[in-house]
XYZ file of C-alpha atoms in Angstrom:
642
model
C 39.822 -3.474 -17.232
C 41.582 -6.690 -18.658
C 43.844 -5.191 -22.179
C 47.192 -5.539 -22.895
C 46.684 -1.559 -23.084
C 46.934 -1.232 -19.206
C 50.077 -2.870 -19.949
C 51.426 -0.189 -22.705
C 50.018 2.767 -20.061
C 51.929 1.030 -17.275
C 55.080 1.617 -19.350
C 53.822 5.060 -19.805
C 53.997 5.952 -16.412
C 57.218 3.488 -15.320
C 59.051 5.897 -17.345
C 58.511 9.638 -15.327
C 58.980 7.832 -12.442
C 61.775 6.984 -10.559
C 60.106 3.466 -10.244
C 61.114 -0.164 -11.771
C 58.152 -1.955 -14.497
C 59.079 -5.268 -11.379
C 56.181 -2.165 -8.907
C 53.497 -2.041 -10.952
C 50.519 -5.102 -11.439
C 49.286 -6.799 -13.518
C 52.455 -7.253 -14.980
C 52.781 -8.539 -18.969
C 52.843 -12.236 -18.471
C 49.836 -11.807 -16.223
C 47.910 -10.002 -18.920
C 48.672 -12.635 -21.332
C 47.783 -15.050 -19.744
C 44.618 -13.767 -18.500
C 43.622 -12.851 -22.171
C 44.333 -16.259 -22.247
C 42.017 -17.636 -19.336
C 40.290 -15.627 -18.236
C 40.259 -12.161 -16.370
C 39.403 -14.104 -12.897
C 42.762 -15.270 -12.039
C 44.106 -12.473 -12.069
C 41.860 -10.455 -9.462
C 42.554 -13.317 -7.654
C 46.579 -13.190 -8.360
C 45.490 -8.585 -7.659
C 43.999 -9.626 -4.156
C 46.320 -12.443 -3.143
C 49.628 -9.667 -3.775
C 47.609 -6.603 -2.060
C 47.404 -9.513 0.485
C 50.783 -9.582 0.880
C 52.291 -6.645 -0.010
C 50.236 -4.744 2.808
C 51.427 -4.257 6.101
C 48.332 -5.486 8.044
C 45.966 -3.095 10.215
C 46.482 -0.800 7.156
C 45.154 -2.269 4.318
C 44.097 0.915 2.071
C 46.113 2.309 -0.565
C 47.866 5.291 -0.101
C 46.010 7.054 -4.098
C 43.514 6.085 -6.144
C 44.011 7.558 -9.613
C 40.316 7.070 -11.201
C 38.976 8.439 -14.681
C 35.310 8.742 -15.309
C 33.196 8.018 -18.369
C 30.688 10.007 -20.267
C 28.152 7.613 -17.969
C 29.458 8.531 -14.834
C 31.146 4.469 -14.460
C 34.564 4.681 -12.750
C 37.000 1.446 -13.296
C 34.820 -1.128 -14.341
C 31.758 0.187 -12.098
C 28.757 0.907 -14.619
C 25.719 2.769 -13.214
C 22.752 0.288 -12.973
C 24.892 -3.338 -12.960
C 25.332 -4.938 -9.922
C 27.460 -7.565 -10.047
C 27.753 -10.093 -6.812
C 28.624 -8.644 -4.101
C 32.924 -8.558 -3.784
C 34.093 -7.755 0.260
C 37.984 -7.621 -1.705
C 39.114 -4.749 -3.187
C 39.232 -6.117 -6.718
C 37.011 -7.859 -8.181
C 36.606 -9.915 -11.070
C 33.347 -8.349 -13.427
C 31.863 -10.241 -15.898
C 29.403 -9.438 -18.686
C 30.042 -5.986 -18.559
C 27.753 -3.325 -20.258
C 31.031 -2.345 -22.301
C 33.242 -3.889 -23.873
C 35.021 -6.434 -22.929
C 32.298 -8.377 -21.291
C 35.301 -9.487 -18.820
C 36.913 -7.058 -16.512
C 38.916 -6.682 -13.369
C 37.978 -3.911 -11.149
C 38.905 -1.736 -7.862
C 35.891 -2.188 -5.684
C 34.154 0.980 -4.509
C 35.131 -0.433 -0.381
C 38.297 -0.364 -1.596
C 38.159 3.035 -3.833
C 36.188 4.859 -0.209
C 39.243 3.517 1.967
C 41.829 4.985 -0.045
C 43.958 8.176 1.507
C 43.263 10.303 -1.302
C 41.486 9.544 -4.845
C 42.379 11.208 -7.417
C 39.940 11.830 -9.863
C 41.077 12.861 -13.658
C 38.894 13.750 -16.389
C 38.802 15.830 -19.573
C 36.454 17.214 -22.633
C 32.998 18.072 -22.919
C 31.375 15.297 -23.091
C 32.079 14.907 -19.029
C 30.523 17.752 -17.903
C 26.978 16.258 -17.764
C 28.059 13.728 -15.842
C 30.639 15.969 -12.975
C 27.619 17.763 -13.624
C 25.730 15.531 -12.283
C 28.670 14.359 -9.269
C 29.720 17.581 -8.046
C 25.849 19.710 -8.606
C 24.222 17.255 -8.081
C 24.947 14.426 -6.167
C 23.101 11.843 -8.279
C 23.204 8.808 -6.029
C 22.809 6.679 -9.265
C 26.332 8.129 -11.032
C 29.226 5.550 -9.596
C 31.434 7.828 -9.675
C 29.717 9.737 -7.290
C 30.046 6.917 -4.891
C 33.436 8.063 -5.316
C 34.174 9.419 -1.047
C 37.120 8.162 1.602
C 36.006 7.545 4.472
C 39.006 9.215 5.881
C 40.579 10.357 3.382
C 40.265 13.408 0.194
C 38.998 13.468 -3.217
C 40.499 15.474 -5.923
C 38.526 16.270 -9.008
C 41.509 17.199 -12.189
C 39.693 17.994 -15.254
C 39.973 20.769 -18.293
C 37.497 24.069 -18.805
C 35.606 22.388 -21.069
C 34.562 19.502 -18.964
C 33.787 21.441 -15.302
C 30.828 22.388 -14.503
C 31.604 25.627 -13.004
C 27.919 26.422 -12.017
C 28.767 24.715 -8.453
C 32.763 24.625 -9.134
C 32.745 28.588 -7.700
C 34.178 29.620 -4.823
C 31.544 30.361 -2.126
C 31.814 32.640 0.674
C 30.021 30.927 3.495
C 28.866 34.635 6.423
C 27.964 33.548 9.746
C 25.703 35.879 11.834
C 25.608 34.584 15.347
C 28.394 32.624 14.909
C 28.615 32.035 18.938
C 25.126 31.841 20.031
C 23.872 28.949 21.751
C 22.336 26.690 19.420
C 25.886 27.686 16.924
C 27.810 25.866 20.102
C 25.662 23.304 20.853
C 25.329 22.176 16.714
C 26.840 24.507 14.041
C 30.129 24.296 14.494
C 30.490 20.509 14.300
C 27.917 20.840 11.362
C 29.895 22.358 9.928
C 33.056 20.974 10.224
C 31.474 17.500 9.502
C 30.591 18.389 6.148
C 34.740 19.382 5.867
C 35.528 16.418 6.479
C 34.058 14.880 3.886
C 34.900 17.312 1.339
C 31.907 19.239 0.623
C 33.590 22.968 1.939
C 36.554 22.120 -0.587
C 35.208 25.294 -2.274
C 34.550 27.520 0.823
C 35.475 30.000 2.978
C 33.887 30.563 6.709
C 33.779 34.073 7.791
C 32.327 33.800 11.444
C 30.809 37.205 12.820
C 29.752 38.088 16.228
C 30.335 40.533 18.743
C 34.024 40.167 20.294
C 37.283 41.968 19.079
C 38.291 40.573 15.970
C 41.719 38.670 18.915
C 39.218 37.731 20.738
C 36.634 35.910 18.752
C 39.082 34.319 16.306
C 40.763 32.550 18.898
C 37.225 31.983 20.551
C 35.722 30.318 17.059
C 39.076 28.526 16.480
C 38.221 26.751 20.573
C 35.329 25.538 19.804
C 35.956 24.669 15.917
C 39.029 22.113 17.233
C 36.689 21.408 20.658
C 33.325 20.570 18.246
C 35.768 18.543 16.134
C 34.871 15.177 15.858
C 37.685 12.924 13.974
C 36.307 10.022 12.668
C 37.526 6.729 14.643
C 38.945 6.063 10.618
C 40.687 8.894 10.684
C 42.433 8.250 13.959
C 43.182 4.263 12.850
C 44.746 6.556 9.465
C 46.637 8.034 11.850
C 48.021 4.712 13.350
C 48.806 3.099 10.080
C 50.701 5.849 8.778
C 53.252 5.620 11.905
C 53.345 2.054 11.080
C 54.163 2.843 7.788
C 57.491 5.680 8.562
C 58.362 3.193 11.155
C 61.295 1.519 9.444
C 63.633 0.542 12.407
C 60.315 -1.347 14.268
C 60.686 0.881 17.755
C 56.716 1.616 18.200
C 57.663 5.049 17.419
C 58.357 7.612 14.184
C 61.490 10.290 15.117
C 62.813 12.874 13.043
C 64.588 10.732 10.711
C 61.892 8.378 10.249
C 59.821 12.103 9.355
C 63.327 13.773 6.973
C 63.350 10.216 5.195
C 59.668 10.928 4.167
C 60.225 14.476 2.965
C 58.415 15.799 6.284
C 58.701 18.088 9.252
C 58.893 16.342 12.414
C 55.572 18.369 13.817
C 56.533 19.015 17.386
C 52.830 20.482 18.378
C 51.953 16.929 18.264
C 54.842 15.742 20.267
C 52.941 15.997 23.235
C 55.546 15.029 26.531
C 58.072 16.566 24.215
C 60.475 13.183 24.385
C 62.110 14.004 20.928
C 59.342 11.072 19.206
C 55.638 10.171 18.154
C 54.245 7.579 19.728
C 51.141 5.859 17.814
C 47.965 7.697 20.006
C 50.121 11.084 19.051
C 50.410 9.917 15.999
C 46.083 9.561 15.275
C 46.037 12.994 17.007
C 47.862 14.862 14.074
C 45.745 12.904 11.756
C 43.107 14.286 12.637
C 44.791 17.424 13.265
C 45.844 18.220 9.815
C 42.068 18.422 9.494
C 40.856 20.603 11.250
C 43.878 22.582 10.446
C 42.518 23.250 7.041
C 39.599 24.024 7.972
C 41.106 26.982 9.903
C 42.798 28.411 7.629
C 39.703 28.558 5.738
C 37.938 30.708 8.362
C 38.209 34.200 9.868
C 35.891 35.621 12.068
C 34.385 40.209 11.850
C 33.347 41.862 14.648
C 30.374 43.415 14.494
C 29.510 45.957 18.122
C 26.064 46.451 19.353
C 26.701 50.070 18.339
C 23.837 52.831 17.157
C 26.284 55.326 15.719
C 25.392 54.362 11.852
C 28.808 55.603 10.685
C 30.287 52.447 13.248
C 28.138 50.221 11.336
C 28.948 50.652 7.865
C 32.322 50.378 9.318
C 32.305 47.607 10.434
C 30.944 46.145 7.511
C 32.926 47.805 5.525
C 35.514 45.790 7.082
C 34.004 42.821 6.829
C 33.560 42.813 3.221
C 37.504 43.876 3.328
C 38.167 40.621 4.972
C 36.011 38.797 2.111
C 38.382 39.885 -0.624
C 41.346 39.846 1.468
C 41.180 35.675 1.476
C 40.127 35.436 -1.834
C 43.139 37.395 -2.715
C 45.833 34.892 -0.380
C 44.376 32.115 -1.023
C 42.544 31.504 -4.689
C 44.806 35.075 -6.048
C 43.678 35.009 -9.923
C 41.102 31.293 -10.075
C 38.787 31.758 -12.580
C 36.186 30.182 -9.667
C 36.641 33.336 -8.053
C 35.752 35.539 -10.231
C 32.215 35.818 -9.232
C 31.685 33.346 -6.358
C 28.698 32.641 -4.700
C 27.540 34.156 -1.370
C 25.558 32.550 1.782
C 24.182 34.512 4.569
C 23.279 32.831 7.756
C 21.982 34.468 10.517
C 21.885 32.454 13.772
C 20.821 36.483 15.219
C 17.179 37.160 17.203
C 14.946 37.530 14.372
C 14.463 41.511 15.237
C 18.187 41.857 13.694
C 17.118 39.617 10.603
C 16.219 43.223 8.435
C 18.883 45.578 9.957
C 21.038 42.773 8.788
C 19.797 42.420 5.462
C 19.974 46.149 4.661
C 23.259 46.362 5.140
C 25.051 43.926 4.343
C 22.708 44.501 0.644
C 23.928 47.665 0.670
C 27.817 47.864 2.155
C 28.688 44.293 1.180
C 27.239 43.158 -2.253
C 26.448 46.530 -3.399
C 23.606 47.332 -6.145
C 22.298 44.864 -7.966
C 23.261 42.707 -10.148
C 24.722 40.183 -7.707
C 26.122 36.355 -8.180
C 23.753 33.754 -9.171
C 22.971 31.641 -6.255
C 23.039 35.226 -3.369
C 21.298 33.130 -0.560
C 20.122 34.523 2.863
C 19.447 31.786 5.098
C 16.830 32.629 7.546
C 15.865 30.473 10.576
C 12.934 30.593 12.505
C 10.561 32.385 14.169
C 10.200 34.652 10.587
C 8.256 37.294 12.276
C 6.394 38.352 15.863
C 2.865 37.713 13.953
C 1.583 37.956 10.867
C 1.372 42.019 10.092
C 5.317 41.483 11.585
C 5.344 38.710 8.614
C 4.685 40.877 5.785
C 5.998 43.996 7.098
C 9.578 42.672 7.135
C 8.569 41.020 3.239
C 8.563 44.214 1.822
C 11.412 46.110 3.697
C 13.089 42.708 2.303
C 12.380 44.145 -0.707
C 13.524 48.058 0.178
C 16.586 45.976 1.113
C 16.582 44.496 -3.150
C 15.843 41.299 -2.203
C 13.437 38.810 -4.516
C 11.409 35.824 -2.803
C 14.327 33.620 -4.149
C 17.373 34.943 -2.763
C 15.640 34.809 1.398
C 15.852 30.342 2.225
C 13.633 29.757 5.235
C 14.671 26.606 7.153
C 13.404 24.729 9.489
C 15.667 22.233 10.892
C 13.275 19.960 12.223
C 12.594 18.348 9.409
C 15.711 17.276 8.477
C 15.743 15.324 11.672
C 15.855 11.109 10.755
C 12.922 10.482 13.212
C 10.533 13.069 11.101
C 11.658 11.170 7.991
C 10.960 7.877 9.800
C 7.634 9.642 10.228
C 6.615 9.728 6.312
C 8.955 6.842 5.256
C 6.628 4.859 7.326
C 3.196 5.900 6.202
C 4.454 5.092 2.485
C 5.984 1.851 3.764
C 2.984 0.612 5.315
C -0.463 0.697 3.689
C -2.124 -0.764 5.768
C -1.374 1.790 8.866
C -1.694 4.355 6.147
C -5.344 3.323 5.519
C -6.523 4.132 9.704
C -4.986 7.330 8.807
C -8.250 9.020 9.540
C -10.271 10.956 12.404
C -12.594 7.508 11.638
C -9.666 5.740 13.480
C -7.491 7.848 15.375
C -8.176 9.555 18.298
C -4.882 11.848 19.197
C -2.160 13.164 17.623
C 0.592 14.376 20.175
C 4.004 16.366 18.951
C 6.654 16.761 22.318
C 8.745 18.614 22.821
C 11.344 18.404 26.088
C 14.410 20.111 26.797
C 16.374 19.765 30.042
C 17.657 22.897 29.531
C 16.849 26.333 30.579
C 17.481 29.536 28.629
C 20.198 31.281 30.523
C 22.599 31.811 27.833
C 19.938 32.636 24.958
C 17.605 34.624 27.436
C 18.008 37.785 25.043
C 16.754 35.859 22.442
C 13.952 33.664 24.039
C 12.455 37.555 25.395
C 11.241 38.128 22.256
C 10.046 34.713 21.159
C 9.211 32.536 24.842
C 7.606 29.130 23.439
C 4.893 29.970 21.547
C 7.179 31.550 19.072
C 10.739 29.870 19.361
C 9.096 26.437 19.293
C 5.165 25.944 18.671
C 4.309 27.553 15.404
C 7.116 26.171 13.286
C 9.259 22.797 14.102
C 6.303 21.683 16.002
C 3.769 23.004 13.400
C 6.014 21.193 10.773
C 6.029 17.709 12.112
C 2.747 18.093 12.596
C 1.717 18.655 9.673
C 3.892 16.356 8.562
C 1.953 13.580 10.803
C -1.583 14.652 9.107
C -1.159 15.839 5.869
C -1.777 13.213 2.638
C 1.038 11.410 1.241
C 2.843 13.673 -0.945
C 4.500 12.574 -4.559
C 7.999 15.236 -3.847
C 9.384 17.979 -2.244
C 7.482 20.585 -3.467
C 4.409 18.720 -2.769
C 5.239 18.100 1.131
C 4.988 21.559 1.609
C 1.902 22.332 -0.271
C -0.406 20.037 1.253
C 2.086 21.261 4.992
C 0.223 24.281 4.176
C -3.220 22.209 3.019
C -3.116 21.013 7.096
C -2.230 23.783 8.746
C -5.180 26.489 6.945
C -7.535 23.898 7.620
C -6.682 23.850 11.566
C -9.466 25.790 13.811
C -8.277 29.170 15.900
C -6.226 27.866 19.302
C -9.243 28.888 22.087
C -7.790 30.400 24.978
C -9.159 27.026 27.412
C -7.557 24.847 24.844
C -3.566 26.646 25.633
C -1.578 25.804 28.555
C 1.708 28.489 29.294
C 4.102 28.147 32.041
C 7.380 30.008 33.226
C 9.930 28.053 34.805
C 11.123 29.894 38.310
C 14.473 31.595 37.958
C 13.936 33.205 34.497
C 12.644 36.546 36.029
C 16.199 36.065 37.449
C 18.673 35.188 34.711
C 16.601 38.080 32.866
C 17.506 40.981 34.878
C 21.421 39.560 35.366
C 21.676 38.883 31.576
C 20.199 42.991 31.658
C 22.416 43.880 34.668
C 25.708 42.996 32.579
C 24.648 43.148 29.184
C 23.115 46.802 29.511
C 23.179 48.161 25.593
C 21.991 44.525 24.883
C 18.127 44.513 23.274
C 15.440 45.435 25.013
C 11.522 43.340 24.932
C 8.473 44.869 26.049
C 7.456 41.702 26.463
C 10.508 39.532 27.341
C 9.456 39.114 31.374
C 6.345 38.027 29.940
C 7.942 35.149 27.513
C 6.863 31.475 28.308
C 8.958 28.625 28.464
C 6.554 26.108 28.557
C 3.297 25.996 26.942
C 0.548 23.124 25.669
C -1.841 23.701 22.982
C -4.563 21.757 22.158
C -6.390 21.937 18.032
C -9.102 20.149 16.208
C -9.061 20.797 12.178
C -12.256 21.539 9.651
C -11.120 19.066 7.324
C -13.695 16.004 7.357
C -11.144 13.777 7.092
C -10.088 15.055 10.523
C -13.564 15.430 12.186
C -13.123 13.777 15.791
C -9.146 14.130 15.602
C -7.496 15.856 18.441
C -4.247 17.245 17.745
C -1.715 18.276 20.509
C 1.647 20.396 20.229
C 3.921 20.476 24.060
C 6.757 21.650 24.833
C 9.559 22.109 27.368
C 12.063 23.835 28.855
C 14.066 22.875 32.358
C 11.557 20.073 32.203
C 13.013 16.173 34.310
C 14.382 14.276 30.470
C 15.252 15.415 27.451
C 13.253 13.252 24.520
C 10.925 14.923 21.599
C 8.222 12.439 19.425
C 5.231 12.161 17.422
C 2.253 9.323 18.968
C -0.352 8.224 17.082
C -3.364 6.655 19.613
C -5.939 5.728 17.902
C -9.672 4.933 18.762
C -8.788 0.664 19.641
C -5.861 1.805 22.077
C -3.090 0.635 19.196
C 0.277 3.635 19.224
C 2.380 4.641 17.627
C 5.465 6.427 18.617
C 8.314 8.381 16.417
C 11.037 8.948 18.348
C 12.770 12.124 17.147
C 15.752 12.802 19.899
C 16.800 12.369 23.400
C 14.947 9.742 25.643
C 17.090 6.053 26.252
C 17.563 5.395 22.459
C 17.630 7.859 18.863
C 14.813 8.122 16.352
C 13.503 4.598 16.329
C 10.119 3.703 15.894
C 7.686 2.026 18.449
C 4.204 0.124 18.315
C 1.656 -0.743 20.627
C -0.585 -3.060 20.507
C -3.242 -3.789 23.326
C -4.654 -7.626 23.071
C -2.902 -8.292 19.491
C -0.401 -9.669 17.874
C 1.659 -7.384 15.704
C 0.324 -6.059 12.845
C 2.619 -6.505 9.516
C 5.073 -3.951 9.637
C 7.721 -2.841 6.592
C 10.393 -0.513 8.236
C 13.924 -1.295 7.797
C 14.176 1.140 11.768
C 12.139 -0.039 13.088
C 12.928 -1.320 16.738
C 10.751 -2.336 19.967
C 10.483 -0.077 22.803
C 8.242 0.609 25.277
C 7.193 4.567 25.077
C 7.247 7.243 27.443
C 4.352 7.208 29.771
C 3.729 10.571 29.766
C 3.041 13.833 27.770
C 4.606 17.549 28.716
C 0.679 18.805 30.161
C 1.194 15.720 32.753
C 4.896 17.070 33.678
C 3.546 21.041 33.849
C 0.515 20.394 35.953
C 2.889 17.876 38.256
C 5.945 20.897 38.585
C 3.159 23.560 39.302
C 2.953 21.849 42.353
C 6.098 21.617 42.999
C 6.761 25.484 41.926
C 9.568 25.170 39.463
C 6.832 25.907 36.935
C 4.203 28.547 37.011
C 1.332 28.254 35.107
C 0.279 31.705 33.320
């Protein structure tokens, strides 16, 4: 704020730090001048000072210290107050909703460019806004918008201000951390959450069948490989090098590190010349983040043994590892007295019941458990309806209640699927024709180039229908066919209602196929892993399928719904296509293909209809469906219809 109290705060800071008053801005004279005229002059002087002082290429603060108001404002950025956009570091705020009306403030871009942000809060009056910031992450609260792009934010608060319900420590226990999808996606997502600061109060416990030493080495290497260092973080490393390079020779030596009370990092001196150049400093900046992640991760072994005593012993070791990490890293931290547990079962569905039973008996023990204890399971949730009901009974027998279980379908989180719903809500002209009267067919297609060799044990249990069609593809189809929802809960209800109106699939409307080589891969897997689970029907598992569906709902009378999926196809693409009877088409791209996540519209012989959509890109959609692809592949003997 542009008031004399700011200078009083500066004087107090100067008394305890080895700094001179002329190292602080603004000075008493500048504040007096601003009060005499306006804060606009002070904002301009501050921006000029920063421009002169900060070295070129690193115009970012090393640290920003912020307070927070009970309404969530920070600096002089208030909720529901939108001053003119200012790209500078410091902005002149006029007509502030809180006195004084005339202010000087750091801008949010300047705050989020900092290497480190410290937010200080105290008192019960701050508890509500900190809950919105740290628990529900309300984007309308200014302090919740503080998220350094290549730095970190730390909240320093007293007990009365702390929203304990979301600051408790969390154990993330990951069964199946070495699976194909884990290697491809999950580790990368976890590391992105870590870089965003969302994993600060979490410990990650990877679980696999390898011995501890081998498994620890593997997951550490995998995490390092999957870690995508942001360009801004590399830039931060180079900027840090420029600041340490006191003699301007373009490298940082041990003496220059020592001057900053930093130890020379030998591990990043790749050419062993005793100095770090800009590229090596960039790698070091990225390596610090992955090092912190690995320091909060453990690995535990669960073998495929059938000895019940050995199985129980292995789960005891898992629990002991979790407790040991808490004792080592958090000691008597009150937030870790009753940590939350999230058990992620990225394993074949046949292992769900046994895994949950051992966790509840050995790791958690009898209820009551800590609030928020959750078991996250992925599709497929059962072999058929009878199996789903049987599993549900066994989950309850193991001590679980319905609110303890999260059933995950990650396809609903893909941007391309969200685009579909957003397009419909923003374009009532199109939505008014979203019915059987106008729509000839809706297609949901997912093609993948990869075969199933590295997950053939899982695929033998599920096949293409249970792996993709009755969950991912049906969830996307339901998003295309349901009536528009008012909120996420309403969306779930309306998806279920749409699916409930679909007629049973006739055999003549279902095409299943299997690519050449699948049988050989299955046999090789069991030869290499003689103790692996064997599914009776594994040899019959289709690796591609197409189904044509129809709805009993009069709203969709005359419309066909096509869902199709294939492994080992000639291209990777996923999309939803709506084909109208007037030959118009709308395609919602989901993944793969020449571009990512766009909406494309074809209207024959007419001008394009008005479209209100931020992600719209004109692009020709793929010309063939998986069903045609399957028939073509059958002719080339790559695919065999079943």
